[in-house]
Short mmCIF file of C-alpha atoms and ligand atoms in Angstrom, two decimals:
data_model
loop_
_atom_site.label_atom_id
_atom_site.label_comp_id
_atom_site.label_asym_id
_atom_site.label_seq_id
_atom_site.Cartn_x
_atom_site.Cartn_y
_atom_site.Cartn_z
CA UNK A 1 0.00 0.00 0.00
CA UNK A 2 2.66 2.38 0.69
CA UNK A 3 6.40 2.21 -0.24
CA UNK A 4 9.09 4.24 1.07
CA UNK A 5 6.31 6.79 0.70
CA UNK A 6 7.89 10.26 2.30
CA UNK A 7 6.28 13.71 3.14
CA UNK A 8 8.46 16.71 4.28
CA UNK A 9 6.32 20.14 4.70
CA UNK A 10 7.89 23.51 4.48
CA UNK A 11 9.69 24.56 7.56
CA UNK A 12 10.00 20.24 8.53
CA UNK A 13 13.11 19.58 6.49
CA UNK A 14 14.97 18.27 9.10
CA UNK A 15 12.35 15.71 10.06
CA UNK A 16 9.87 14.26 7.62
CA UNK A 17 6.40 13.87 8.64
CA UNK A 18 6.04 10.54 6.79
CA UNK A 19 9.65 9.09 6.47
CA UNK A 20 10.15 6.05 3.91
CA UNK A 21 7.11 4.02 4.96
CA UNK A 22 6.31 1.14 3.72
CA UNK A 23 3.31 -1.08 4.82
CA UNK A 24 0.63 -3.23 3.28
CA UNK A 25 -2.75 -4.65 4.18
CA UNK A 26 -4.07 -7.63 3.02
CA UNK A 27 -7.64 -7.81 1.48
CA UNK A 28 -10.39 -6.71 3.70
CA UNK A 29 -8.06 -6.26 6.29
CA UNK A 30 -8.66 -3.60 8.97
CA UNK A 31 -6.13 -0.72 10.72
CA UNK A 32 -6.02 1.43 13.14
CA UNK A 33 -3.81 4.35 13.16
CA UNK A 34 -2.86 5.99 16.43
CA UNK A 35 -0.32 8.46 17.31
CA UNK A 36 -0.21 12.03 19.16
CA UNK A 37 -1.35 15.22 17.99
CA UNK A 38 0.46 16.48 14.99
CA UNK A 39 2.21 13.06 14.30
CA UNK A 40 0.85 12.69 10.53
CA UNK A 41 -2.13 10.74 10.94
CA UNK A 42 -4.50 13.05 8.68
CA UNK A 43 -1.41 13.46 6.44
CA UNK A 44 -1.07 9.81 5.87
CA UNK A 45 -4.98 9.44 5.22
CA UNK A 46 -4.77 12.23 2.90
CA UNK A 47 -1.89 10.10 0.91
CA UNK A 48 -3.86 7.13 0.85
CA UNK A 49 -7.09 9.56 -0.54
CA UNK A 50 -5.02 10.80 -3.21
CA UNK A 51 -5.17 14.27 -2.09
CA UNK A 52 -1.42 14.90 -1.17
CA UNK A 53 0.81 13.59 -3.74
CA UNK A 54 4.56 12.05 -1.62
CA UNK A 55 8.04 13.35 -2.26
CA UNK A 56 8.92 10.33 -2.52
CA UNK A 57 7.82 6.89 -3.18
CA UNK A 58 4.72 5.15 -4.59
CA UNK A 59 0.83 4.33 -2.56
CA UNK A 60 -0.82 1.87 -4.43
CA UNK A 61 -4.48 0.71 -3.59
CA UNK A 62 -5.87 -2.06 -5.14
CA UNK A 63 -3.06 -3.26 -6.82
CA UNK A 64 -2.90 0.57 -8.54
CA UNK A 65 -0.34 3.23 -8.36
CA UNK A 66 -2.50 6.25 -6.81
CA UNK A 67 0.75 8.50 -7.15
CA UNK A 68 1.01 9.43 -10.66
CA UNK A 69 -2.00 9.95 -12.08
CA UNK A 70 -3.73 12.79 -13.31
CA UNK A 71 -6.00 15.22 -11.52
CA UNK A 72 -8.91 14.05 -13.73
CA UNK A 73 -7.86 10.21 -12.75
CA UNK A 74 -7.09 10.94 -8.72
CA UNK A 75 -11.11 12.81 -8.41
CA UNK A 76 -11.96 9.58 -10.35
CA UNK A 77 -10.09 7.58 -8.07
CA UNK A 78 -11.24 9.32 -4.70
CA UNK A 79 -15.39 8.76 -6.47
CA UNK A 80 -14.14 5.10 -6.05
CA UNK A 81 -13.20 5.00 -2.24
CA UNK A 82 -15.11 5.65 0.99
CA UNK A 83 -14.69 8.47 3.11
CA UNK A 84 -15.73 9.14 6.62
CA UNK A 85 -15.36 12.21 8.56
CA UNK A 86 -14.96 13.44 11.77
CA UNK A 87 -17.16 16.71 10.79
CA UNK A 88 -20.05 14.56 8.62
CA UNK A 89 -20.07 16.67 5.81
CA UNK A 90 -23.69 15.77 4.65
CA UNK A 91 -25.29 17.99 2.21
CA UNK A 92 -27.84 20.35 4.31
CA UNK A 93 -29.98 20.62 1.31
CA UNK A 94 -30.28 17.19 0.70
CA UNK A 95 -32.33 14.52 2.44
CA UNK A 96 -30.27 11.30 4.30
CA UNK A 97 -31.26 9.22 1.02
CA UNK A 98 -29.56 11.69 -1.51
CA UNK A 99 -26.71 11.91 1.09
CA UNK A 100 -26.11 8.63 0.96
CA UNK A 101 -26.26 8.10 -2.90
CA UNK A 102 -24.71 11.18 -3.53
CA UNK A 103 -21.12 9.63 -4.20
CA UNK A 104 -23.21 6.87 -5.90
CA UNK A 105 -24.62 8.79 -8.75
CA UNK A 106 -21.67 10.14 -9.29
CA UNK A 107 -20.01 7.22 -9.93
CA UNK A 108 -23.14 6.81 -12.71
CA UNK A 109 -23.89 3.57 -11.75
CA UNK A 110 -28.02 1.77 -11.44
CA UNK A 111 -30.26 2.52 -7.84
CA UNK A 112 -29.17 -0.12 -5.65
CA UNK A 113 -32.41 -0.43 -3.73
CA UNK A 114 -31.57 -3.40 -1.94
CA UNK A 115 -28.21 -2.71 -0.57
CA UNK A 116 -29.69 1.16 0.08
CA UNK A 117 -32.37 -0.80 2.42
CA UNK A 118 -30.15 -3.28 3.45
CA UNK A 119 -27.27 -0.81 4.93
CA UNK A 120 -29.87 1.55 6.19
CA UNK A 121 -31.66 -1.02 8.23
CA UNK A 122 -28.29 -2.07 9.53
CA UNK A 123 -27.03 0.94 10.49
CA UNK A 124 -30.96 2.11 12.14
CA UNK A 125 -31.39 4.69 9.63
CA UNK A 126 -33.95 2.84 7.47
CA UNK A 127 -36.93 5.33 9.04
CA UNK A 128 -34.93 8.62 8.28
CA UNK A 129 -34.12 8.34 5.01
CA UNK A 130 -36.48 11.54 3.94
CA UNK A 131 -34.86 13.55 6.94
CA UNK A 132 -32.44 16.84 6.20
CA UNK A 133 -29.30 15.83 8.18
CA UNK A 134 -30.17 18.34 10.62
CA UNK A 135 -33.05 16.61 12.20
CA UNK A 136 -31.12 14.09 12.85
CA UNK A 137 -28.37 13.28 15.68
CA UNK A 138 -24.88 13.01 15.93
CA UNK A 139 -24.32 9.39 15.93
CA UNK A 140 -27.14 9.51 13.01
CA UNK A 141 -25.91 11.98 10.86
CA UNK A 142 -22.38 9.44 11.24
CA UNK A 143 -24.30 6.45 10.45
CA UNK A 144 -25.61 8.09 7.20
CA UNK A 145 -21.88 9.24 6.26
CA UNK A 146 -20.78 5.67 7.02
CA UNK A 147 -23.69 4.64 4.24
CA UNK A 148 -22.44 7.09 1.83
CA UNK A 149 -18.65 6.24 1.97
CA UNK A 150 -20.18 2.06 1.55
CA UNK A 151 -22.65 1.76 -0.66
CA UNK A 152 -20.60 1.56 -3.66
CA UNK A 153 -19.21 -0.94 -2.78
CA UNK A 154 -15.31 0.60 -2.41
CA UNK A 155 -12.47 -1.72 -1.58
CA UNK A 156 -10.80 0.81 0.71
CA UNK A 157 -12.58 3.49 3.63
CA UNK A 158 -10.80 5.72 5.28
CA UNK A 159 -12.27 7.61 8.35
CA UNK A 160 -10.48 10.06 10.15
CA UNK A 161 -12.05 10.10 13.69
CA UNK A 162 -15.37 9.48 12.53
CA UNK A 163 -16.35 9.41 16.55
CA UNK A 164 -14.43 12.50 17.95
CA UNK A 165 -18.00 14.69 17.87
CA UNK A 166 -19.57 11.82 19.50
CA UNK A 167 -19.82 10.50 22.87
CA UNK A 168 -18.17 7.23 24.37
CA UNK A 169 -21.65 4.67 24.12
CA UNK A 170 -22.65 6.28 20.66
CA UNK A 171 -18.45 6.14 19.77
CA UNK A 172 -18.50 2.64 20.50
CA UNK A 173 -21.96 1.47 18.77
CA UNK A 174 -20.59 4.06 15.56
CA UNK A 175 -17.24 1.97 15.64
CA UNK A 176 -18.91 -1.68 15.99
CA UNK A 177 -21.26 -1.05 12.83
CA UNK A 178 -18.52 0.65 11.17
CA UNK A 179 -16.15 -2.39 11.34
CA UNK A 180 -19.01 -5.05 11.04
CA UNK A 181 -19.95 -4.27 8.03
CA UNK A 182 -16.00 -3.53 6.08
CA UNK A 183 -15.66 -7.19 7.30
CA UNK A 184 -18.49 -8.04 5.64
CA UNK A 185 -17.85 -6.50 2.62
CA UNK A 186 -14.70 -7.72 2.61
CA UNK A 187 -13.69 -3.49 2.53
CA UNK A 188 -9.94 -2.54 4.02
CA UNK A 189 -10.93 0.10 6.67
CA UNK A 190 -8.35 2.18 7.88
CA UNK A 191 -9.44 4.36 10.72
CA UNK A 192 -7.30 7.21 12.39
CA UNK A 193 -8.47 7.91 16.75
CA UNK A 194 -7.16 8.57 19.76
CA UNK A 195 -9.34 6.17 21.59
CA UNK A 196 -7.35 3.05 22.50
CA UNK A 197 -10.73 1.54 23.34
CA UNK A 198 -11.78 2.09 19.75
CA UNK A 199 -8.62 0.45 18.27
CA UNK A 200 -8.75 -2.79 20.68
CA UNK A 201 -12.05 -2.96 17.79
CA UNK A 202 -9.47 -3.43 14.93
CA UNK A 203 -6.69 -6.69 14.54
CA UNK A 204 -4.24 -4.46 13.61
CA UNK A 205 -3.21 -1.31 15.38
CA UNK A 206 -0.45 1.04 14.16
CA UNK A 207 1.20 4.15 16.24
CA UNK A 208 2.73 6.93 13.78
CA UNK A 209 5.79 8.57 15.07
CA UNK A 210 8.29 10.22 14.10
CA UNK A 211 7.37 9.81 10.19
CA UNK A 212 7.47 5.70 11.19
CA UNK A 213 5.07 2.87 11.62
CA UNK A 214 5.26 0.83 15.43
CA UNK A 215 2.99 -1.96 15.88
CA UNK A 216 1.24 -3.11 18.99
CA UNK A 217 3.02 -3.06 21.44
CA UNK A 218 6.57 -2.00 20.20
CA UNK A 219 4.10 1.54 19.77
CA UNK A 220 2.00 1.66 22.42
CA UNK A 221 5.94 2.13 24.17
CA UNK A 222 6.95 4.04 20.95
CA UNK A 223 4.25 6.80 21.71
CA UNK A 224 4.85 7.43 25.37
CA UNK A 225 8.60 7.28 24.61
N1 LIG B 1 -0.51 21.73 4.33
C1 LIG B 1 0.41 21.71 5.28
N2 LIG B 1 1.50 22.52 5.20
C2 LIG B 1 2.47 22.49 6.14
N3 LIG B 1 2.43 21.69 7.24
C3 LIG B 1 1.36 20.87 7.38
C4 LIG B 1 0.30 20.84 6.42
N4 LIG B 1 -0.62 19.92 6.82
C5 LIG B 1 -0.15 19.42 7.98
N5 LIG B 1 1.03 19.98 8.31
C6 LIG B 1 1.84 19.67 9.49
O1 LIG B 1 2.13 18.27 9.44
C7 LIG B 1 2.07 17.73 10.75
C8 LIG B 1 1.12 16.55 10.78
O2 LIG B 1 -0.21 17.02 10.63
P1 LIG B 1 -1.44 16.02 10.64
O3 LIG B 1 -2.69 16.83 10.51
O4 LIG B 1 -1.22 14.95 9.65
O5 LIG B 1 -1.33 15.41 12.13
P2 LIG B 1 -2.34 14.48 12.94
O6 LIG B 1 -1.53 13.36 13.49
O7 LIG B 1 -3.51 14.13 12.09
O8 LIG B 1 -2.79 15.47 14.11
P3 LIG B 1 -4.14 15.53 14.99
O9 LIG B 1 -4.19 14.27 15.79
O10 LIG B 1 -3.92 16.74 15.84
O11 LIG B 1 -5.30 15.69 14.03
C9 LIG B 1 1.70 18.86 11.71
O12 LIG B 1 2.90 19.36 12.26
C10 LIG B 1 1.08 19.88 10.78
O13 LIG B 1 1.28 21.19 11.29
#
């Protein structure tokens, strides 16, 4: 997924933020990605969305270079991933049900009733699919932006803190759906949090420091190094 991928910003020459990283996940495998404040968490999601292009080295998602590729061909490629934010971003005009197929019909492809009831009635957001995201709650208004970044069917989803507006119970029940149903779709989930709790959800925890990788726990003594 990434090799020897680097990132130095402006004013971080000395120290890269990413720093020749390599790692891979297998299919439908699932990550966590811990680390402190400012460690490159959001940088390394953004690298993986195709919105940051390295210094150096290659990302590759499903079996594709990302880096390379045009600006037409990376807005192509993000239309073909799932994203999950910390913020929501629904559409305030539009009702849950647009919000969810939003990304969908952009991607041109036929009404996927089924899977739109399906994911809905999974997630509890079957009855609120003709709601404007703000009548809705928090942990709802999540649930729909999990939808959105699923339901065509993407082989990766990022999320960066998709719970860090939410409370613990509604963090944990967010986390538990979100990961339930990656596994069953077989999707690689990477998710980025703060929450040890959250992570002990995931087989695979990571801990970014220092522009490196540490696993389990080699990082959990890593990050309070
Ligand atoms: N566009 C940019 N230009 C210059 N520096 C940047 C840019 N984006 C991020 N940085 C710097 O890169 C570092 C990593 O930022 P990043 O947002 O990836 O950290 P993070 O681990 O996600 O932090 P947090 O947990 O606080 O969200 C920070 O020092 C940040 O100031």
């Amino acid at each position: 997924m990434f090799n020897r991928t680097a990132v130095r910003w402006d004013g971080h020459q000395q120290q890269a933020i990413i720093n020749n990283l390599s790692f891979e996940l297998e299919d439908g495998e699932q990550l966590a990605l811990l680390g402190d404040s400012g460690s490159g968490k959001t940088t390394l999601l953004n690298l993986l969305a195709g919105l940051l292009v390295p210094d150096d080295g290659r990302i590759i998602v499903d079996h594709k270079a990302v880096t390379g590729r045009s600006v037409d061909q990376l807005a192509q490629y993000r239309r073909s991933i799932g994203l999950v934010f910390q913020q929501y971003q629904l559409l305030a005009p539009l009702t849950v049900k647009d919000n969810i197929l939003f990304q969908y019909r952009l991607n041109g492809l036929d009404s996927p009733d089924k899977d739109l009831a399906d994911i809905t009635e999974r997630l509890g957001i079957n009855h609120k699919l003709n709601a404007l995201p703000h009548q809705l709650s928090g942990g709802e208004q999540q649930r729909v932006g999990i939808a959105r970044a699923l339901i065509h069917r993407p082989s990766l989803v990022l999320a960066d803190e998709p719970t860090g507006n939410l409370d613990q119970d509604r963090s944990l029940d967010v986390v538990r759906l979100m990961t339930d149903l990656c596994q069953e779709r077989q999707v690689n989930l990477i998710m980025v949090t703060h929450s040890h709790q959250l992570a002990d959800f995931f087989a695979r925890t990571h801990y970014l420091k220092n522009g490196c990788l540490y696993q389990d726990s080699e990082g959990k003594e890593a990050i309070h190094a």
